[in-house]
Coordinates of C-alpha atoms and ligand atoms in Angstrom, one line a residue:
X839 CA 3.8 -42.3 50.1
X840 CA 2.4 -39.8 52.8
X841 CA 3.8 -38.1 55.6
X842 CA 1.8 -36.9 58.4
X843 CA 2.3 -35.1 61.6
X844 CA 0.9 -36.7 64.7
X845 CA 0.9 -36.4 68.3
X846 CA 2.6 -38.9 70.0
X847 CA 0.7 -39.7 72.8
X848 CA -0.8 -43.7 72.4
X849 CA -0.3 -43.7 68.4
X850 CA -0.4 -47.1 67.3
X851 CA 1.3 -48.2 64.5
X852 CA 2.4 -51.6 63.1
X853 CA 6.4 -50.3 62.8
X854 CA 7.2 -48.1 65.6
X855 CA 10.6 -46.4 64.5
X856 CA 12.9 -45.7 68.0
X857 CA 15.7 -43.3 67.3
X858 CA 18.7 -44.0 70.6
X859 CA 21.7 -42.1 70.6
X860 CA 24.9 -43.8 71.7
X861 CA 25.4 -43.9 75.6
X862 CA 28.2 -42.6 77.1
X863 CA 30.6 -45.6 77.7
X864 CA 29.9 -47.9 80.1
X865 CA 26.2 -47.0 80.1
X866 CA 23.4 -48.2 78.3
X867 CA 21.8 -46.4 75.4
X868 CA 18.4 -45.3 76.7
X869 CA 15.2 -43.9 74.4
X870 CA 13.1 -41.4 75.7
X871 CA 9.5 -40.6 75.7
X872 CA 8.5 -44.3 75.0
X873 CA 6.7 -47.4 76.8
X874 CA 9.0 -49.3 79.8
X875 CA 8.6 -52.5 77.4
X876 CA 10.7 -50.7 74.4
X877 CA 13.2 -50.1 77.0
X878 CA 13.6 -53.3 78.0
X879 CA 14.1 -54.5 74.6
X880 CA 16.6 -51.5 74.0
X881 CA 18.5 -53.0 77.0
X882 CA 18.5 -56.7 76.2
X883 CA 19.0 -55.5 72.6
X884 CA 22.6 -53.7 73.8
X885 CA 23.6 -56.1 76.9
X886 CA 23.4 -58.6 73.8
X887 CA 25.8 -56.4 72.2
X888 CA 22.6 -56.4 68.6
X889 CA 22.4 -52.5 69.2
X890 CA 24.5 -50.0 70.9
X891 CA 23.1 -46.6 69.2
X892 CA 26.0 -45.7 66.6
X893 CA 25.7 -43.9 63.4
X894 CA 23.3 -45.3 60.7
X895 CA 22.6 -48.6 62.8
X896 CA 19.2 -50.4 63.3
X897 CA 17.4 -53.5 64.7
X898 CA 14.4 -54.4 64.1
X899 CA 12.1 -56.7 66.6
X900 CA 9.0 -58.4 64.9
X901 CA 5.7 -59.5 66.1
X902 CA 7.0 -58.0 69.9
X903 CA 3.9 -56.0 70.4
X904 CA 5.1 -52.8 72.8
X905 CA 4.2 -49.5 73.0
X906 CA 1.3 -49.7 70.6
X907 CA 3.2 -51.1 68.0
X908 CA 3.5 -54.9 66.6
X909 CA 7.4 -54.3 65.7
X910 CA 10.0 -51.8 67.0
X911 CA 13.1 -50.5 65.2
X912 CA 16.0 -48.9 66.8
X913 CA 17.5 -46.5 64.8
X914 CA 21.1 -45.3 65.9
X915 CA 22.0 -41.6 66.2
X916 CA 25.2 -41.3 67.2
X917 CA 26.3 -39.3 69.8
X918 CA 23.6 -36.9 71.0
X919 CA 26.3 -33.9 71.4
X920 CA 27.6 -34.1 67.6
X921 CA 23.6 -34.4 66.3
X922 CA 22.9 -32.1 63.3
X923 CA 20.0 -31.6 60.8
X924 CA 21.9 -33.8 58.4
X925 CA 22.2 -36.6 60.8
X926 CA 18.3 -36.8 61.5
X927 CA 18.3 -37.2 57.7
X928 CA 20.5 -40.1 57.2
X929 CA 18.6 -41.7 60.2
X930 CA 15.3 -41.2 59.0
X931 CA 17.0 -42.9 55.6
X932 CA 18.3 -46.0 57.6
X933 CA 14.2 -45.7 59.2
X934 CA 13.1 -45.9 56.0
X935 CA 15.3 -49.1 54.6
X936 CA 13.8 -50.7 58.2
X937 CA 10.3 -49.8 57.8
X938 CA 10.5 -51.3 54.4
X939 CA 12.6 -54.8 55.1
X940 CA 10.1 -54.8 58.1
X941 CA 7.1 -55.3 55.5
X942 CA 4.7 -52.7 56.9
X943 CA 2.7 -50.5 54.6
X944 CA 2.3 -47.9 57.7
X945 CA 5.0 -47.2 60.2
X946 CA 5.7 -43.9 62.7
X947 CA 8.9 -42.4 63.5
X948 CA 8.9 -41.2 67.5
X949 CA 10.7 -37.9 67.0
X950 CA 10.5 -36.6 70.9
X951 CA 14.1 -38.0 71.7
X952 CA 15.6 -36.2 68.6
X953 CA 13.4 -32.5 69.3
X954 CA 14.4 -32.6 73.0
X955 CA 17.9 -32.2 71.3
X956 CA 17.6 -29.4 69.0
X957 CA 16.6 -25.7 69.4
X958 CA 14.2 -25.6 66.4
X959 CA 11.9 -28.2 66.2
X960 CA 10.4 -27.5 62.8
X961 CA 14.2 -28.3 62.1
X962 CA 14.0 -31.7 63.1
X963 CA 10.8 -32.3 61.3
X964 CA 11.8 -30.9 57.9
X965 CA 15.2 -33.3 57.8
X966 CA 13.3 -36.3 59.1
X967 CA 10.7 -35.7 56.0
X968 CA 13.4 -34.8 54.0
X969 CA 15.1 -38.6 54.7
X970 CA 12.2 -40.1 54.3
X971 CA 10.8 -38.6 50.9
X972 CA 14.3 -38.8 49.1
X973 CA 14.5 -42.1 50.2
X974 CA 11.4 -43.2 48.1
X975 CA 12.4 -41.8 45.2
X976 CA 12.7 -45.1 42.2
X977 CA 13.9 -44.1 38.8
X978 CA 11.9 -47.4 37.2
X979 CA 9.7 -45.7 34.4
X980 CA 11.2 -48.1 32.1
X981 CA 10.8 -51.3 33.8
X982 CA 8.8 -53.2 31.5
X983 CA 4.9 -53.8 32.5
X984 CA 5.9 -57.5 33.7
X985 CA 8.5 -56.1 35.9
X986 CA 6.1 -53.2 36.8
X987 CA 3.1 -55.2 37.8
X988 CA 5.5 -57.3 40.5
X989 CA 6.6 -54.3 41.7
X990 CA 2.7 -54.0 42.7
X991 CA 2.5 -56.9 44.3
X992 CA 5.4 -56.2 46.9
X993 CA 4.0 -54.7 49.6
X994 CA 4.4 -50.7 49.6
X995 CA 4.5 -48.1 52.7
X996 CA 1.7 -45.9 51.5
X997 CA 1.7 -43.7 55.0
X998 CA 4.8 -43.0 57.4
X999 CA 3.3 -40.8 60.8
X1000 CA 5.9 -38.4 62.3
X1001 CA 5.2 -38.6 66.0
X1002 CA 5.8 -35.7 68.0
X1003 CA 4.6 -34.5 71.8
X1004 CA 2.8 -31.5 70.6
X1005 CA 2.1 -30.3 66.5
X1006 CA 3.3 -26.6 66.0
X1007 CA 2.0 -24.5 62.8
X1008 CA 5.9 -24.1 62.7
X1009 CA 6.2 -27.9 61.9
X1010 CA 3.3 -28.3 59.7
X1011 CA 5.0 -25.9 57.9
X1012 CA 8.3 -27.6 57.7
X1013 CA 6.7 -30.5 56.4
X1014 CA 5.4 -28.4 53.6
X1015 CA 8.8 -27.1 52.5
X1016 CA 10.0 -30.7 52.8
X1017 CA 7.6 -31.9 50.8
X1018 CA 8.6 -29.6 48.3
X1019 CA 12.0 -29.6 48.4
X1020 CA 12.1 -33.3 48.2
X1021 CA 9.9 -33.5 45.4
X1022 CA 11.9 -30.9 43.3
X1023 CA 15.1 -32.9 44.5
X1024 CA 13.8 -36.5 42.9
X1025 CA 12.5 -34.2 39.7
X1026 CA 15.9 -33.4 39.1
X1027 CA 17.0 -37.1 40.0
X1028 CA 14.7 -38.1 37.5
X1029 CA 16.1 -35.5 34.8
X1030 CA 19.3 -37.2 35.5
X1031 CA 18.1 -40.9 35.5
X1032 CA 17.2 -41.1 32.1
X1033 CA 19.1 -42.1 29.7
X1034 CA 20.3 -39.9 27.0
X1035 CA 17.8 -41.2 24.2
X1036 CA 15.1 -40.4 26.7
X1037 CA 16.7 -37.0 27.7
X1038 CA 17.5 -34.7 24.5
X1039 CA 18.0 -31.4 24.9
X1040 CA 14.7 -31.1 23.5
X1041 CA 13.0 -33.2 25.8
X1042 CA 14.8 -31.8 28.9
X1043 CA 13.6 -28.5 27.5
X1044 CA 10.2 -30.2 27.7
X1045 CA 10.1 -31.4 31.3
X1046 CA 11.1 -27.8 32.1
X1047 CA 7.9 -26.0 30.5
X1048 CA 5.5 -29.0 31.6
X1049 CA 6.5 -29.4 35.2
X1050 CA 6.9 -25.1 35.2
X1051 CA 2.7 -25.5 34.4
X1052 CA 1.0 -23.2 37.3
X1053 CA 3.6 -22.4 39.7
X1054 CA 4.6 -18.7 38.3
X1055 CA 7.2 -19.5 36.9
X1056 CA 7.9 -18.2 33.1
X1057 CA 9.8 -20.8 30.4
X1058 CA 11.5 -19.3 27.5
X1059 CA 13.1 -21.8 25.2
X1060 CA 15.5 -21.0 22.5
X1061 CA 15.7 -23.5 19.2
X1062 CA 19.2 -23.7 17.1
X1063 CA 18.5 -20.8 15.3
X1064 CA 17.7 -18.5 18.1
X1065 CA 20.8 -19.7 19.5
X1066 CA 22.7 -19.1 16.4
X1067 CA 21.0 -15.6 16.2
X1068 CA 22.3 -14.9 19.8
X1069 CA 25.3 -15.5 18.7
X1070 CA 25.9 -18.1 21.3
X1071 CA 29.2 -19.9 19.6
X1072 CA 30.1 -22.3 22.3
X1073 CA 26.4 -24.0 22.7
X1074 CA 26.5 -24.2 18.8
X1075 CA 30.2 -25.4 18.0
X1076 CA 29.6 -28.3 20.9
X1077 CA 26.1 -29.4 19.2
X1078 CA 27.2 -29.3 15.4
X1079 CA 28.6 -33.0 15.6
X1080 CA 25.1 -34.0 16.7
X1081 CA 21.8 -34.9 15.2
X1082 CA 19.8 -33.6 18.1
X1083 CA 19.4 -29.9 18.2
X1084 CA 20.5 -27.7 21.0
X1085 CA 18.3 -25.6 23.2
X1086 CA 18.7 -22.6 25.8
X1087 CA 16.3 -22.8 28.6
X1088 CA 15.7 -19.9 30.1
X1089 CA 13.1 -20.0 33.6
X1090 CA 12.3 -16.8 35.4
X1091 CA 10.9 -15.8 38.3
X1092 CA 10.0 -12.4 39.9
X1093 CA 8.3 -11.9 42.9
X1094 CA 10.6 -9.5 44.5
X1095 CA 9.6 -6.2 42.3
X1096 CA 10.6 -5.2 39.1
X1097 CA 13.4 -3.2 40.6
X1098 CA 15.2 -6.0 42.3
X1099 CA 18.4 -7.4 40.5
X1100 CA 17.8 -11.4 39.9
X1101 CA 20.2 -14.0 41.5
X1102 CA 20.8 -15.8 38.4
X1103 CA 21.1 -19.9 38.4
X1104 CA 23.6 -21.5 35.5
X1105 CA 23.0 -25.3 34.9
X1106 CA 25.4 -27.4 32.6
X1107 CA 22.9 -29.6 30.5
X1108 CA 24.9 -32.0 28.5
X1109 CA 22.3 -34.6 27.7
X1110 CA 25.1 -37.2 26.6
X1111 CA 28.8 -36.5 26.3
X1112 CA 30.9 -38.6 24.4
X1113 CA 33.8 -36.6 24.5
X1114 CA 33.5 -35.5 20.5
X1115 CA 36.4 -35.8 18.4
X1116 CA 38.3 -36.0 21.3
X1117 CA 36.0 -39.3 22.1
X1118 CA 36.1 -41.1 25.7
X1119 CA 37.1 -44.5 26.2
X1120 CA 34.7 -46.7 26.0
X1121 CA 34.9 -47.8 30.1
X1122 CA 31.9 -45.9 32.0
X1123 CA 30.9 -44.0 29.3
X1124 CA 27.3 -44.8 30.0
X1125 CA 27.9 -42.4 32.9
X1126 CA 27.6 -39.6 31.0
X1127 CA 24.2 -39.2 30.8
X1128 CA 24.3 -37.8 34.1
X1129 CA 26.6 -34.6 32.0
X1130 CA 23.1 -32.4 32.6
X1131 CA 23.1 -33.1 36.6
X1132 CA 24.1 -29.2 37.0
X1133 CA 21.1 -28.2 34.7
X1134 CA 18.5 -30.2 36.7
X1135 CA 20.1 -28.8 40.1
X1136 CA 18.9 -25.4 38.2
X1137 CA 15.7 -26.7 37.0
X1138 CA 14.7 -28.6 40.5
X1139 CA 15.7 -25.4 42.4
X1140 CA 13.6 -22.8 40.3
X1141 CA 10.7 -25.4 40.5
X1142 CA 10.9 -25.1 44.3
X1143 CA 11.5 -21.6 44.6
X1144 CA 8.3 -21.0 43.0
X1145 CA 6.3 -23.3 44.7
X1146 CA 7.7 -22.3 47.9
X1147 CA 6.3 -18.6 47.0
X1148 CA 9.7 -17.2 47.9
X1149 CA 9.8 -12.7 47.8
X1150 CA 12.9 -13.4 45.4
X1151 CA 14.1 -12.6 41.9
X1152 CA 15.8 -15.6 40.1
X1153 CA 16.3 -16.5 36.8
X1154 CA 17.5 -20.0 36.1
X1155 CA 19.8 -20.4 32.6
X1156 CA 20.4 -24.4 31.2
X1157 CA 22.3 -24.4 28.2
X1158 CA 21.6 -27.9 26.5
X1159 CA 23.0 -30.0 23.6
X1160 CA 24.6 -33.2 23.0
X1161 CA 28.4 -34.0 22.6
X1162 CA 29.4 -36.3 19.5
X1163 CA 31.3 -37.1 17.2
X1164 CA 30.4 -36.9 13.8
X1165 CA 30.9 -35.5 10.1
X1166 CA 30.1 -31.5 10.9
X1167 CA 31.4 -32.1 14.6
X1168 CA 33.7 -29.4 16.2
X1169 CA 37.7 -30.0 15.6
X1170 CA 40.7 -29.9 17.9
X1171 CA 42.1 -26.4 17.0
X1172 CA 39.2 -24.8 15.7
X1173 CA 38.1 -21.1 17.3
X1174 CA 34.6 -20.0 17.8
X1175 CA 33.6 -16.4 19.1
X1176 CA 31.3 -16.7 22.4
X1177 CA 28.5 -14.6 23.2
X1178 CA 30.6 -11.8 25.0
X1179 CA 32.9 -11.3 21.5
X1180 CA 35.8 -13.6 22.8
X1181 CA 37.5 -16.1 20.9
X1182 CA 37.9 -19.8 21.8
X1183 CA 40.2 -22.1 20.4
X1184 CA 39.0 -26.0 21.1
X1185 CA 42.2 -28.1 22.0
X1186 CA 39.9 -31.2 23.3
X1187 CA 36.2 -31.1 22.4
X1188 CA 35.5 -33.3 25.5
X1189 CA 35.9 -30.1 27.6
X1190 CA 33.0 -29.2 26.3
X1191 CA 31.0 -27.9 29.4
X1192 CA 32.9 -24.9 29.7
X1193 CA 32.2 -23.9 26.2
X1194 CA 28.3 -23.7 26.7
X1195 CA 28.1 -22.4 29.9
X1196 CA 30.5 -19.4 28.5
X1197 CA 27.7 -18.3 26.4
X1198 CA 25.4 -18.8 29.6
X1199 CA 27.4 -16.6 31.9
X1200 CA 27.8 -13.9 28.9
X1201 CA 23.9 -13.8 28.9
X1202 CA 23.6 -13.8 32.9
X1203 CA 26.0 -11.6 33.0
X1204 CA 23.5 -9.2 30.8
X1205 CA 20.5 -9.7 33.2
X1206 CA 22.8 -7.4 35.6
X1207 CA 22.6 -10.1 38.5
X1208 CA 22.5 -9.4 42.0
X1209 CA 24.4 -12.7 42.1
X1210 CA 25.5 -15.8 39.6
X1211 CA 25.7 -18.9 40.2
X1212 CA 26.5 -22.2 38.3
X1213 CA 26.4 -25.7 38.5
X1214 CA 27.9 -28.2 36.3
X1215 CA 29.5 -31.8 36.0
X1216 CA 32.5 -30.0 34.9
X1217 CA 35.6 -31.9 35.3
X1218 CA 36.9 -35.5 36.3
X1219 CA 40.3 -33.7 38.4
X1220 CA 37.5 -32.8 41.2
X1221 CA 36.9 -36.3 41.5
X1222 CA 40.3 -37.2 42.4
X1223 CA 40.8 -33.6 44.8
X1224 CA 37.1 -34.3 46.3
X1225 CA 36.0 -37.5 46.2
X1226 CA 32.0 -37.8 46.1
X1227 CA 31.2 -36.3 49.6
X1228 CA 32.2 -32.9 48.5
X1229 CA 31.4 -30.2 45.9
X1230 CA 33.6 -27.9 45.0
X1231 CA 33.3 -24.4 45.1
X1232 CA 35.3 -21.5 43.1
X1233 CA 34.8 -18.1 43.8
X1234 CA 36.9 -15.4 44.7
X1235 CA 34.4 -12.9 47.0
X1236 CA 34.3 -13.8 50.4
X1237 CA 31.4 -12.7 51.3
X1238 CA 29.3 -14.6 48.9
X1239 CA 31.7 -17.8 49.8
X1240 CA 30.4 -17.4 53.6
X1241 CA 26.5 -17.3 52.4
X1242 CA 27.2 -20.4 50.3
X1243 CA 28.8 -21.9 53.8
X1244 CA 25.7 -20.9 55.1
X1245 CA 23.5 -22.2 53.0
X1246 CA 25.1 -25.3 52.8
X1247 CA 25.2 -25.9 56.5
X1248 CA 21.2 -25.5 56.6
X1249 CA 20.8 -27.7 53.8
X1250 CA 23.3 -30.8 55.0
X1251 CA 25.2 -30.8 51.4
X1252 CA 29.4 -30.7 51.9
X1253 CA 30.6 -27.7 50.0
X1254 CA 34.8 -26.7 49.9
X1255 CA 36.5 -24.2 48.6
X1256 CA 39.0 -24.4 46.3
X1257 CA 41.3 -22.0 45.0
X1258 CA 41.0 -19.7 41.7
X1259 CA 43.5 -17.0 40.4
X1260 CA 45.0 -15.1 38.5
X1261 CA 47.7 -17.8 37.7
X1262 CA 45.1 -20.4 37.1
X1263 CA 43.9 -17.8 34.3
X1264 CA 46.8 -17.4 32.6
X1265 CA 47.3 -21.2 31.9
X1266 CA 44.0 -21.0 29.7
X1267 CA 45.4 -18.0 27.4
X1268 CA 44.9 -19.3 23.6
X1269 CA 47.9 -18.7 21.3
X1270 CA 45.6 -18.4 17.9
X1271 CA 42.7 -17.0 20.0
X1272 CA 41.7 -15.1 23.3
X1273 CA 41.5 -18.5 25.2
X1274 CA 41.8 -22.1 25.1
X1275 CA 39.5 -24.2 26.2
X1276 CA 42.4 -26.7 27.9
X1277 CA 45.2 -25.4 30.1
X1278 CA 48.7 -26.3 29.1
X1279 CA 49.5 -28.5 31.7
X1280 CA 47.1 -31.1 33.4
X1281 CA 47.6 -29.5 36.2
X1282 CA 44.9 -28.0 39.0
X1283 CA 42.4 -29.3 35.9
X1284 CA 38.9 -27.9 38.3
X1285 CA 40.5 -24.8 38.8
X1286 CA 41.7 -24.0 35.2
X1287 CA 38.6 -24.7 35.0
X1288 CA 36.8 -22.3 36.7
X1289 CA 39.1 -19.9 35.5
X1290 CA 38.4 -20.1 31.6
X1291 CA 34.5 -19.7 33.1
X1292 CA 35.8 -16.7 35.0
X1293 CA 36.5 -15.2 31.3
X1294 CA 32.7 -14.9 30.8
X1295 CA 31.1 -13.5 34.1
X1296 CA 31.1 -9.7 33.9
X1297 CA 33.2 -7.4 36.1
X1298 CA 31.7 -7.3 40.1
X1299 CA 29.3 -9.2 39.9
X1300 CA 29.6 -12.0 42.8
X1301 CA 30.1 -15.1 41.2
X1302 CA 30.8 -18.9 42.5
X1303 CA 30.7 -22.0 40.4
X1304 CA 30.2 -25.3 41.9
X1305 CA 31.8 -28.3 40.5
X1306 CA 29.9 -31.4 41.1
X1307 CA 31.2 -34.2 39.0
X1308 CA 31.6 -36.1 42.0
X1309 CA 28.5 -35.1 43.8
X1310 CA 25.5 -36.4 41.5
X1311 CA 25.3 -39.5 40.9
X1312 CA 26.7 -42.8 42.9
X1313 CA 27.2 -41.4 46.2
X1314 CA 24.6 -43.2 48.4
X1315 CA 27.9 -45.0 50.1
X1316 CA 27.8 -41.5 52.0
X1317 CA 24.6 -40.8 52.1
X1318 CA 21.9 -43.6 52.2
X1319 CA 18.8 -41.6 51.2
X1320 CA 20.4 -41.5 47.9
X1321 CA 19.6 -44.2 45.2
X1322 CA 22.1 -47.3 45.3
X1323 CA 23.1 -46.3 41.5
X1324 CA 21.8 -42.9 40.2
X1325 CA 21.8 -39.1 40.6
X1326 CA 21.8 -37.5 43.9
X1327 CA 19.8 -34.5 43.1
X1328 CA 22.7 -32.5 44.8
X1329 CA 22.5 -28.5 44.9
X1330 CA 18.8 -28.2 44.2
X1331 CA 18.5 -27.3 48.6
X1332 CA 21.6 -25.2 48.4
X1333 CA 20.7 -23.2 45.2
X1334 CA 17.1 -22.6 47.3
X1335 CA 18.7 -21.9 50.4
X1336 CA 20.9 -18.9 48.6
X1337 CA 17.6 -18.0 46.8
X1338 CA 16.4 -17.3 50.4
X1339 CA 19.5 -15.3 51.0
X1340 CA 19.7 -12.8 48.3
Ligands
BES828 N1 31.7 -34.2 31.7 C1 33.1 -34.3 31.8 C2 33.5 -34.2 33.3 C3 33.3 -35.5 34.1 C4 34.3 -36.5 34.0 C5 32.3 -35.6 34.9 C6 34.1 -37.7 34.8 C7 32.1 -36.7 35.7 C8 33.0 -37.8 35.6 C9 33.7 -33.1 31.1 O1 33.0 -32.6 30.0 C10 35.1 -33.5 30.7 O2 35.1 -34.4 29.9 N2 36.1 -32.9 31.2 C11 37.4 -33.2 30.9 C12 38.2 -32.0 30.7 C13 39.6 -32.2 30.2 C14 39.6 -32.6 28.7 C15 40.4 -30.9 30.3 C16 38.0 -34.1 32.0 O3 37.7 -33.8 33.2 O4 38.7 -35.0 31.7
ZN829 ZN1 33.5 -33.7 28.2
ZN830 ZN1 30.9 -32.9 30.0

């Protein structure tokens, strides 16, 4: 599907997309810039009580030929004083379900009522694409042919036009960077899509390298035994119950000169957790294919620094294995020695994520980073504190906490703090060993968590980790230009927008 920029002025389209914000009550909703006979329709469309402009509403009027267009859809806004970036892209999402239920294989959205409301344009124009291209995004790559072939059939929107009064160069290129970012977002969907015997850490390591082809960006990979050689004892203890061996990708990026400390990127890559010795119940296990989600929010985001040409430094770290069970698999109670000398003892091998990205935070912590970051599917107690609109955040430097704010609030992803110290440390001191991977109470379970990760950043460096078990996958209830079922691609914006910061 294409996007293009157009100017408004008599476009004509078969789908003409309206966006109305919600009148003030006891008034009627009214869209500007657009033909007296898409008025009228707006107002027989609210008097008939069909529309009235509300939050992720639309109606659709076929064969009505007005304006230049065959059909019009209204598209609700909500009310034009709380409008946000994020807004325009759930309404270009609910645009984009329209245009496709209204059968056209070209449609426009009139984007003059939304830009007379904002202070950037080029604002306006990257959300709108941004709503639009994540709403296209189909994990069916193994459909069979049959399925495939009627898929063909159905009719497709090849071209969307995004109709404004006057094209800027500043618009043009937010369309660009939407482009991008939306691409690198459904790359990382994809990563997370695929089931676990189509996404070893071997063939995650894969889709790194391939889709890293041309863009600047440099792929290191580790196999087992450079990982055993590292001494990287959590990555190997989790991946000794399976057949598949572990990797450590490893993607940098410098274009910020040599004497620049990188903002490093930590990605969980769990291809499939089972839960080890200590195995999950059997109900939703399937889910935990999505276990990598954190290391495709690190792969999608390098991916789109790069081909956004940001001035940055960035390395991007993805630990990978697999969690089972199995004759050579870790134990409950056995110790293992991490990368930065401390000792581990394993109390449930299903908090495994913690243990590999110990080793990844040891080795970022090397790389003498301006700033760390991680991203992982970490723990089911953020699920219950969170729910899916948020993702939690852990960090104990303010500052970096207000950038990630920031960021976040450009980007439209929900971030909240939550809290981590020093007592949440001391519930994850081992009695055989340095640590335990468990706390001793089930207690604040996110936050122990962070804490034990805590244990493997070096001294000063600013530091957050973002929990997103409840963020990638399934949340399109929230947010429709996420799939129905499937990952959300979450972070891969934020972790761009703080590559832009640093
Ligand atoms: N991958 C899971 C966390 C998870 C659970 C993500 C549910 C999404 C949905 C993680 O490895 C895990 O199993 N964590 C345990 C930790 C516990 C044993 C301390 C959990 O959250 O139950
Ligand atoms: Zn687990
Ligand atoms: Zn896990």
């Amino acid at each position: 599907m294409k996007l293009k920029l157009q100017k408004s002025s008599s476009f004509e389209t078969q789908t003409l997309v309206v966006f109305v914000a919600k009148a003030d009550k006891d008034k009627k909703p009214t869209a500007v810039g657009v033909a007296s006979g898409i008025q009228e329709l707006l107002h027989s469309a609210s008097e008939d009580s069909v529309f009235s402009g509300d939050k992720k509403e639309s109606a659709l009027y076929r064969n009505v030929q007005r304006g230049g267009a065959k059909n019009i859809l209204f598209v609700g806004l909500g009310k034009a004083n709380e409008l946000d970036s994020e807004q325009v892209r759930i309404a270009a999402a609910v645009a984009f379900q329209g245009l496709r239920s209204s059968k056209a294989t070209e449609g426009a959205l009139q984007l003059d009522s939304i830009l007379k409301l904002f202070k950037k344009p080029a604002e306006v124009v990257e959300a709108a694409a941004e709503g639009l291209l994540l709403s296209n995004y189909e994990y069916d790559e193994l459909k069979s042919k049959k399925n495939a072939k009627k898929k063909d059939e159905k009719k497709e929107l090849v071209e969307i036009s995004l109709l404004v009064g006057q094209p800027t160069g500043a618009m043009e290129g937010a369309l660009k960077r939407a482009e991008i970012l939306s691409e690198c977002q459904n790359f990382a969907r994809r990563l997370g899509d695929a089931p676990g015997n189509y996404m070893t850490p071997s063939i995650l390591a894969n889709e790194a390298v391939k889709a890293a082809k041309g863009t600047g960006l440099k792929v290191t990979v580790w196999d087992k035994a450079r990982i055993k050689k590292e001494r990287f004892g959590g990555l190997l203890s989790v991946s000794l119950g399976s057949h598949e061996d572990p990797r450590f990708i490893i993607m940098e990026y410098k274009a910020a000169g040599a004497k620049k400390n990188p903002t490093v990127f930590v990605g969980k890559g769990l291809t499939f957790d089972t839960g080890g010795i200590s195995i999950k119940p059997s109900q939703s296990m399937e889910e935990m294919k999505y276990d990598m989600c954190g290391g495709a929010a690190v792969i999608g985001a390098m991916l789109a620094i790069a081909k956004l040409k940001l001035k940055v430094n960035v390395v991007g770290l993805v630990p990978s294995t697999e969690n089972m069970p199995g004759g050579a698999a870790l134990k409950p109670g056995d110790v293992f020695f991490a990368r930065n000398g401390k000792s581990v003892e394993v109390f449930n091998t299903d908090a495994e994520g913690r243990l590999i990205l110990a080793d990844a935070l040891s080795y970022g912590t090397e790389l003498k980073p301006a700033a760390m970051f991680d991203a992982a599917t970490l723990t089911g107690a953020i699920l219950i504190a969170l729910g899916n609109t948020h993702t939690g955040v852990f960090t104990r430097n303010d500052k970096l906490m207000k950038e990630i704010q920031d960021a976040a609030d450009e980007t439209g992803e929900l971030v909240w703090r939550l809290p981590l110290t020093d007592w949440h440390v001391e519930d994850m001191k081992g009695t055989h060993a340095d640590l335990c991977n468990i706390s001793n109470n089930r207690l604040a379970g996110s936050a122990t968590a962070a804490a034990f990760l805590e244990q493997f950043v070096g001294e000063g460096i600013p530091w957050a980790h973002f929990d997103i078990a409840g963020t990638a996958w399934n949340v399109s209830s929230r947010f429709p230009y996420n799939p129905k079922k499937g990952a959300s691609g979450v972070l891969v914006r934020t972790f761009v927008a703080l590559a832009e910061r640093s």
